[in-house]
Coordinates of C-alpha atoms and ligand atoms in Angstrom, one line a residue:
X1 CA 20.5 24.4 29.1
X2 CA 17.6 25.0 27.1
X3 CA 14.5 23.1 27.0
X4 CA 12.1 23.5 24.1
X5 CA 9.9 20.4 25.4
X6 CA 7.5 21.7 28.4
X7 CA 9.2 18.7 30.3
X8 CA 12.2 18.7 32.3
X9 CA 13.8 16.2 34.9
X10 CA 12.1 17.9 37.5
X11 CA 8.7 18.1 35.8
X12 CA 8.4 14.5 34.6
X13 CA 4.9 14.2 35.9
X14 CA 1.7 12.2 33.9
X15 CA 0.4 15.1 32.0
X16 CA 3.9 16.1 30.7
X17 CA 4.3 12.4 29.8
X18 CA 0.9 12.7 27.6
X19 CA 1.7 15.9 26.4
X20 CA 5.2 14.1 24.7
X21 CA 2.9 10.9 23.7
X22 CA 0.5 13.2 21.7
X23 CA 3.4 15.3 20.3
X24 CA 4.6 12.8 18.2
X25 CA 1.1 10.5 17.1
X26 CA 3.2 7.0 16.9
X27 CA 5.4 7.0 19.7
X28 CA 3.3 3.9 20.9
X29 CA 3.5 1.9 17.8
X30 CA 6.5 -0.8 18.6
X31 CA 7.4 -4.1 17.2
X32 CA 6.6 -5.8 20.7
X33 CA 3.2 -4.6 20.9
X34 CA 1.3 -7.9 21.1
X35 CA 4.3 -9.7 22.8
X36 CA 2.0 -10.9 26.0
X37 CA -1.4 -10.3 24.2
X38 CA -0.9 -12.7 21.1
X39 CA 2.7 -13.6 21.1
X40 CA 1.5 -16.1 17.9
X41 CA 0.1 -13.1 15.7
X42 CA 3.0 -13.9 13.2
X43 CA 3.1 -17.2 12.9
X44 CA -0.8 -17.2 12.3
X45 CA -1.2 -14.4 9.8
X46 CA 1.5 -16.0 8.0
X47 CA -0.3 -19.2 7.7
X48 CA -3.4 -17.1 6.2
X49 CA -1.3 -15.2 4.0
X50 CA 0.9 -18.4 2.6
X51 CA -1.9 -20.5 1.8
X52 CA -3.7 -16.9 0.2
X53 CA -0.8 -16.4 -2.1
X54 CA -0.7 -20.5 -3.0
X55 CA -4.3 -20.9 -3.9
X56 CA -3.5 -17.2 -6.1
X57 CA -0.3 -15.9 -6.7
X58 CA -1.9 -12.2 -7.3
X59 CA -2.9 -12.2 -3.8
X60 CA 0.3 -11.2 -2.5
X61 CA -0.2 -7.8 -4.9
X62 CA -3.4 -7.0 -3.9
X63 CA -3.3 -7.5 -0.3
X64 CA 0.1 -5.5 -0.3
X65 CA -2.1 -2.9 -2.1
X66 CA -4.3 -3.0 0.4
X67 CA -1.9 -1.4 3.0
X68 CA -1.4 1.3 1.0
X69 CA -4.9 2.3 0.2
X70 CA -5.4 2.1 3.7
X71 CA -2.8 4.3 5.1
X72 CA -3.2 7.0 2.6
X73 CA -6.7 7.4 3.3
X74 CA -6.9 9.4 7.0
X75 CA -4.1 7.3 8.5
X76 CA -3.8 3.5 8.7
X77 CA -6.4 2.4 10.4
X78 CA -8.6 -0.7 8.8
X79 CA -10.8 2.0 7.4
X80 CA -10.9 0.4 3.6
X81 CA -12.1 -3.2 5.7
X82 CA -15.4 -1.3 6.3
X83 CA -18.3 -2.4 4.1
X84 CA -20.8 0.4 3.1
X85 CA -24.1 1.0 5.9
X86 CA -26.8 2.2 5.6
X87 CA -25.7 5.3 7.2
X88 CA -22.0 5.7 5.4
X89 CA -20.3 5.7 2.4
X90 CA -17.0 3.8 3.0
X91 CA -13.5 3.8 0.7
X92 CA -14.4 0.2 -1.1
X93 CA -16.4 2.0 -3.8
X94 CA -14.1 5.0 -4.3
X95 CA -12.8 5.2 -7.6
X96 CA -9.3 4.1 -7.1
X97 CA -10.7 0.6 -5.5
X98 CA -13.9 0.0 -6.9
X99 CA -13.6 -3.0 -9.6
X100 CA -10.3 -3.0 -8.4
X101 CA -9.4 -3.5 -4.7
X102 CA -9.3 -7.1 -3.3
X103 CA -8.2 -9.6 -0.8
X104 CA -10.6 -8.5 1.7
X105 CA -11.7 -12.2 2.4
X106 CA -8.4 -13.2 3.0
X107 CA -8.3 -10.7 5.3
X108 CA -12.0 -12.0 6.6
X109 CA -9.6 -15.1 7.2
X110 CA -6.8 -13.9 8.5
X111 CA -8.8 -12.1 11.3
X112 CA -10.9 -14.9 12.3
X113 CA -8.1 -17.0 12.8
X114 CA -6.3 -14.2 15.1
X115 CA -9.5 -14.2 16.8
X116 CA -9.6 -17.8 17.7
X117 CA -6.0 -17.9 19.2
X118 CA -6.0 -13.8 20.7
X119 CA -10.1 -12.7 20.8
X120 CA -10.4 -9.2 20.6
X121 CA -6.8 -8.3 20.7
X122 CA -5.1 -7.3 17.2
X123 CA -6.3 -4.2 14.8
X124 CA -7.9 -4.7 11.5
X125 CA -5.2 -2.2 10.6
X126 CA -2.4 -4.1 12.2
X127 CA -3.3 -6.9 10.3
X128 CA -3.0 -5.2 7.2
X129 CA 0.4 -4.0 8.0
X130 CA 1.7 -7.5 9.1
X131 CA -0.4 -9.4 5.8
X132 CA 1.5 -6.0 3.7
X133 CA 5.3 -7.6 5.2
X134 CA 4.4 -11.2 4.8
X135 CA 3.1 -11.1 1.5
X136 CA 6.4 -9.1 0.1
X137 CA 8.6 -11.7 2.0
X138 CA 6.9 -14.9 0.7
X139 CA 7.1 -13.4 -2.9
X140 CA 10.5 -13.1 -2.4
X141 CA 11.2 -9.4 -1.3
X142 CA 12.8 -7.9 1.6
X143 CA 11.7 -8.3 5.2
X144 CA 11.1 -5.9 8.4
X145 CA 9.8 -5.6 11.5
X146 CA 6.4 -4.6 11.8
X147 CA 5.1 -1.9 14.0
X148 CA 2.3 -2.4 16.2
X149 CA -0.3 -0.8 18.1
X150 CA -2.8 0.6 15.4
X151 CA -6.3 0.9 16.3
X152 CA -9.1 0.6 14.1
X153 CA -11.3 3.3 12.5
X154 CA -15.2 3.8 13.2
X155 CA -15.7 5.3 10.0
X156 CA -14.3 5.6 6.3
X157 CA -14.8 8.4 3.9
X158 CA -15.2 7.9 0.2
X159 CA -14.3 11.1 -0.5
X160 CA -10.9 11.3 1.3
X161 CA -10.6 8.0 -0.7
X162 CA -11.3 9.1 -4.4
X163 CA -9.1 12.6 -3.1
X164 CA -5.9 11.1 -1.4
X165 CA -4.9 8.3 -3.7
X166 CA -2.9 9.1 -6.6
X167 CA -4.0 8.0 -9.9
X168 CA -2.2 6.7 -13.0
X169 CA -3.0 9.8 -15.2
X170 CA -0.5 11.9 -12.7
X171 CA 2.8 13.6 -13.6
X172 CA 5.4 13.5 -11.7
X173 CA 4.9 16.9 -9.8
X174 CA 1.4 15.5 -8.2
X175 CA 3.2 11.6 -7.6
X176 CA 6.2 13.9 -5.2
X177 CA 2.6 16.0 -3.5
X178 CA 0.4 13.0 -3.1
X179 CA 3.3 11.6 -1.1
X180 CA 4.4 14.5 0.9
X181 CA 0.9 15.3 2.0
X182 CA 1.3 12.0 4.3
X183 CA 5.0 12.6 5.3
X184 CA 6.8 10.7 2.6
X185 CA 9.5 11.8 0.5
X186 CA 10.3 11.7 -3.2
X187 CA 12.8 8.8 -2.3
X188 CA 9.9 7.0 -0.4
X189 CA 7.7 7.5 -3.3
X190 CA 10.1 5.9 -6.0
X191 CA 11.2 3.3 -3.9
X192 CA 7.2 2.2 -2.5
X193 CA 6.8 2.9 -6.3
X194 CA 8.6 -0.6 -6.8
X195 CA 5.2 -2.5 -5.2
X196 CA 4.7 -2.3 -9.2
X197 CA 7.1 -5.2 -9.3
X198 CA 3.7 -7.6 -8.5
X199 CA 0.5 -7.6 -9.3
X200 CA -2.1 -6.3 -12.2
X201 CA -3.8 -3.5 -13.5
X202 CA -6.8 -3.2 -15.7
X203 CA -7.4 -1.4 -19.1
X204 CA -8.7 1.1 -18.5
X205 CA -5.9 2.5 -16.5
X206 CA -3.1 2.1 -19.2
X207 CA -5.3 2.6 -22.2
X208 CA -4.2 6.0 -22.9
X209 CA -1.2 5.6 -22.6
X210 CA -0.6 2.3 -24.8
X211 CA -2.6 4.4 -27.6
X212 CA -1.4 7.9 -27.4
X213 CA 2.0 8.2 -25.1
X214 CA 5.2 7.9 -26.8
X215 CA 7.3 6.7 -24.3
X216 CA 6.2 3.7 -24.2
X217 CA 8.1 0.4 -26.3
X218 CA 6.5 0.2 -29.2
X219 CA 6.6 -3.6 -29.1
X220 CA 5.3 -3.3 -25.5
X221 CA 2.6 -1.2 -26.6
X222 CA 1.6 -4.4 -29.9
X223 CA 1.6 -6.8 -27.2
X224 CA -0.9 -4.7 -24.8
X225 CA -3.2 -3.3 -27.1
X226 CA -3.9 -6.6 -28.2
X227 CA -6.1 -7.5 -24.8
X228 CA -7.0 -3.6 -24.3
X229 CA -9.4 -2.5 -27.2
X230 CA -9.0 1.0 -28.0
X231 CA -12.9 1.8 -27.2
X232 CA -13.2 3.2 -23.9
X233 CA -16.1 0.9 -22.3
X234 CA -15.0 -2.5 -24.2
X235 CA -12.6 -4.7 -21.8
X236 CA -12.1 -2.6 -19.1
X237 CA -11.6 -4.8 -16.8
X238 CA -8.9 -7.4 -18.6
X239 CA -5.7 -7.5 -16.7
X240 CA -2.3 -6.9 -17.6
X241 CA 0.9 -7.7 -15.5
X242 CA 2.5 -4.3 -14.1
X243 CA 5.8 -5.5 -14.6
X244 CA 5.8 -7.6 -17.7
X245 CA 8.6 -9.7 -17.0
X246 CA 8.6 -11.6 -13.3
X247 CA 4.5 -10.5 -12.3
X248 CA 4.6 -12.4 -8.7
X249 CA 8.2 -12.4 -8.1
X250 CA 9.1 -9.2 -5.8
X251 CA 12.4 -7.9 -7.1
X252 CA 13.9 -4.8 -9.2
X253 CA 12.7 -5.5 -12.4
X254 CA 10.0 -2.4 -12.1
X255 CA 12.9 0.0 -12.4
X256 CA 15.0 -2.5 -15.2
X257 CA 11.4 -1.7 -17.1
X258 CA 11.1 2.0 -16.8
X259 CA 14.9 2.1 -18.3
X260 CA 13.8 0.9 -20.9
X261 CA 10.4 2.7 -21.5
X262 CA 8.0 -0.5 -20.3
X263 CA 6.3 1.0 -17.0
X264 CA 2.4 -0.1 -17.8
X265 CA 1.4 2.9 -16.3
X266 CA 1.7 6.5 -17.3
X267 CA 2.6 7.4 -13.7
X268 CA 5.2 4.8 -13.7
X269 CA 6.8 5.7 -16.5
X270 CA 7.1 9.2 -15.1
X271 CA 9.9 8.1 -12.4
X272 CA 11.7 8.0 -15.4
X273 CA 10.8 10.7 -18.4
X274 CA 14.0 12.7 -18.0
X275 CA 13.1 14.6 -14.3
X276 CA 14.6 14.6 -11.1
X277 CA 13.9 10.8 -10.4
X278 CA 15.8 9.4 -13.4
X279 CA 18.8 8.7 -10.9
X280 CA 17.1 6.8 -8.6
X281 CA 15.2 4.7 -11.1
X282 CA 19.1 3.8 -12.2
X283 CA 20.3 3.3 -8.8
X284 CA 17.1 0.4 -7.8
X285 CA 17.9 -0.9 -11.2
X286 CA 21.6 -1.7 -10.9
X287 CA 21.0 -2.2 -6.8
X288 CA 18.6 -4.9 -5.6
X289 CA 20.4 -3.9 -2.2
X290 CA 19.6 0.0 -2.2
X291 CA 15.9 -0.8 -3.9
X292 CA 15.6 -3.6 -0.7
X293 CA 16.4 -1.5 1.8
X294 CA 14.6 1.7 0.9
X295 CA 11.5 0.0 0.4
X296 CA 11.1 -1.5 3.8
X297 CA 12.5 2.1 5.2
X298 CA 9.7 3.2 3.6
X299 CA 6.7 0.9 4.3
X300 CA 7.6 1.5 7.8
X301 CA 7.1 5.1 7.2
X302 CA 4.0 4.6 5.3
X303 CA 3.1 2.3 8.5
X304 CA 3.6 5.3 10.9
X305 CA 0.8 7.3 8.9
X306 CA -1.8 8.8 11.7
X307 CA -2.4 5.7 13.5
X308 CA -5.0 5.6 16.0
X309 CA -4.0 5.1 19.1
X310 CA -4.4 5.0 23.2
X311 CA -8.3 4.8 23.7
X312 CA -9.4 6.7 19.9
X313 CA -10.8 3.8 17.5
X314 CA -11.4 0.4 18.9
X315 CA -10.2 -3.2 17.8
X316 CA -13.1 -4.3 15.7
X317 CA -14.4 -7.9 16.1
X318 CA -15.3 -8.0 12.1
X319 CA -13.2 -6.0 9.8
X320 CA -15.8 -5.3 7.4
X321 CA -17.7 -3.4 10.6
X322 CA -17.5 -1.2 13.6
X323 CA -18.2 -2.7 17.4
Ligands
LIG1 C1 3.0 6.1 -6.9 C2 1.7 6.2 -7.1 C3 0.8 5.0 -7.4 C4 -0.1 4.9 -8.4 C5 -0.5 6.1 -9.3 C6 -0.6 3.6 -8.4 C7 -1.6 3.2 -9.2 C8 -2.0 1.8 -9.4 C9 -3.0 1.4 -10.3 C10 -3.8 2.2 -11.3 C11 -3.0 0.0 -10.2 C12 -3.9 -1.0 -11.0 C13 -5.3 -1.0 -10.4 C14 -6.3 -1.7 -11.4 O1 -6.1 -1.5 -12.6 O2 -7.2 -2.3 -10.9 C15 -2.1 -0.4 -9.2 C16 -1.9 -1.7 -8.8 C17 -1.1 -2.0 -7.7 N1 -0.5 -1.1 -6.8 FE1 -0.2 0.9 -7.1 N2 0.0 2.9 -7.4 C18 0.9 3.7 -6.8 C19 1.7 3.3 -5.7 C20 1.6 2.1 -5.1 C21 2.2 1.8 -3.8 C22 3.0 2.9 -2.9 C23 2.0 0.5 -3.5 C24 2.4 -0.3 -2.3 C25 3.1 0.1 -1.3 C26 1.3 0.0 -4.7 C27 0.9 -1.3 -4.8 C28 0.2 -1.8 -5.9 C29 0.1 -3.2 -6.2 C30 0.8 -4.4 -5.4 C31 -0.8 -3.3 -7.3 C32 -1.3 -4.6 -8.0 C33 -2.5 -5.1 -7.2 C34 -3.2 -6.4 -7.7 O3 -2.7 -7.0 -8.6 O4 -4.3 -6.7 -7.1 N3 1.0 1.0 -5.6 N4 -1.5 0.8 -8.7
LIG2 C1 -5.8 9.6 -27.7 O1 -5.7 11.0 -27.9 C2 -6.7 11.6 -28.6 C3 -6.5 13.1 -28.8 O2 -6.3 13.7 -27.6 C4 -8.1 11.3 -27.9 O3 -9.1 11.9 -28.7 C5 -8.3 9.8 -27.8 O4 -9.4 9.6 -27.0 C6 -7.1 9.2 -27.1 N1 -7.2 7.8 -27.1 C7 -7.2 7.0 -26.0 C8 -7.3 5.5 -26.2 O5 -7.0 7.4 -24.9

């Protein structure tokens, strides 16, 4: 018998048991975490997030954004809640979320009302993760059990922000790095890829290619340039839907899209351009059943990125700042 862990029946003792903790950075996230110390965080972040995504459709989008940005940026760990201090720079104003992230009132309200039933119990960053599930279920997607047990961040870095989220103007080569930086496979990234089934984007990330790229449909391409001036600096900002056919229902249509050269974005179109993701693209297309499954496979994997854990990072009171 060979043992490769430094732990054997005999030598189960406390520091061996840390030593196996720290080896693997979320074996304490679990789905039970808050079981006895806010068995109703479900039903009320639901609440929040349902009456979020009634008063704004959108909201489901951007708060499932949220999530993302957060885990991709050192770990999920409520670090894009923080507002800029006077002595930091946090993520909010990095280029990918400046303008451009949102929902971080709803998330104002979702943590007070945690904190009225469970004071000082549940993450900032478990929140997000939760708010991430609910808002994909109530717009009609797959559901999954959450894991628990995130701690939350005492600092945020704009830099790792503006240097760890992909943006639209990548190829397909730097989508498959970006995600195997933080553990996730090409398969994670096409199938995470499908978030693109909700929500907007602004001009100025799709005016290139609605002007200059030529796998885009042409009629596609009328219909956008017509709210997207051509002038870089005139209407930025004015929204398009990312998936032009069903923009806050969360199904497969993202994928029916690419197949037919529609992806909004030049990065989404890349999933399918003739590389190695063309089969995949085919298979969520023609399977809501493989997309469904593979997505929430792989938002728990993105959920598992770096979490804090044990005594490192605190649960903050306020999202938008440290204790
Ligand atoms: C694969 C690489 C990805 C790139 C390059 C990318 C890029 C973008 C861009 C440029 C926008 C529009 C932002 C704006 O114009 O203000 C956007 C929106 C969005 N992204 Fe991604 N994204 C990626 C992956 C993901 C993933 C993995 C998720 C979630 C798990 C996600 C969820 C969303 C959602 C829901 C929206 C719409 C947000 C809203 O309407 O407020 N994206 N993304
Ligand atoms: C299209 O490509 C040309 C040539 O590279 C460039 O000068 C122009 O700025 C591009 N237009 C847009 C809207 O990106």
């Amino acid at each position: 018998m060979a043992f490769s862990s430094p732990c054997s029946v005999a030598v189960l003792t406390l520091s061996c048991l840390l030593l196996l903790l720290v080896g693997s950075s979320n074996a304490q996230l679990s789905t039970d975490f808050y079981s006895k110390t806010c068995p109703n965080v479900f039903t009320t972040v639901k609440s929040q997030v349902q009456s979020a995504i009634n008063n704004e459709a959108r909201m489901g989008a951007s708060l499932l954004r949220l999530f993302f940005h957060d885990c991709f940026v050192n770990g999920c760990d409520g670090s894009i809640l923080l507002d800029d201090t006077s002595t930091f720079t946090g993520e909010k104003n990095a280029a990918p979320n400046r303008n451009s992230a949102r929902g971080f009132d709803v998330v104002d309200n979702i943590k007070s009302a945690v904190e009225k039933v469970c004071p000082g119990v549940v993450s900032c960053a478990d929140l997000l993760a939760i708010t991430a599930r609910d808002s994909v279920v109530i717009l009609g997607g797959p559901s999954w059990n959450v894991k628990l047990g995130r701690r939350d961040a005492r600092t945020a870095s704009q830099a790792a922000a503006n240097n760890n989220i992909p943006p639209p103007t990548s190829n397909l080569n730097n989508l498959v790095s970006f995600f195997q930086r933080v553990g996730l496979s090409s398969r994670d990234m096409v199938a995470l890829s499908g978030s693109h089934t909700i929500g907007q984007a602004r001009c100025t990330n799709f005016r290139a290619r609605i002007y200059n790229e030529t796998n885009l449909d042409s009629s596609l391409a009328q219909t956008r340039q017509s709210n997207c001036p051509r002038t870089a600096g005139s209407g930025d900002n004015n929204l398009a839907p990312l998936d032009l056919q069903t923009p806050t229902a969360f199904d497969n249509n993202y994928y029916k899209n690419l197949l037919q050269n529609k992806g909004l974005l030049h990065s989404d179109q890349q999933l399918f351009n003739g590389g190695s993701t063309d089969s995949l693209v085919r298979t969520y297309g023609s399977s809501p059943n493989t997309f469904s499954s593979d997505f929430a496979a792989g938002m728990i994997k993105m959920g598992d990125i770096k979490p804090l854990t044990g005594s490192n990072g605190e649960i903050r009171k306020n999202c938008r700042k440290i204790n």
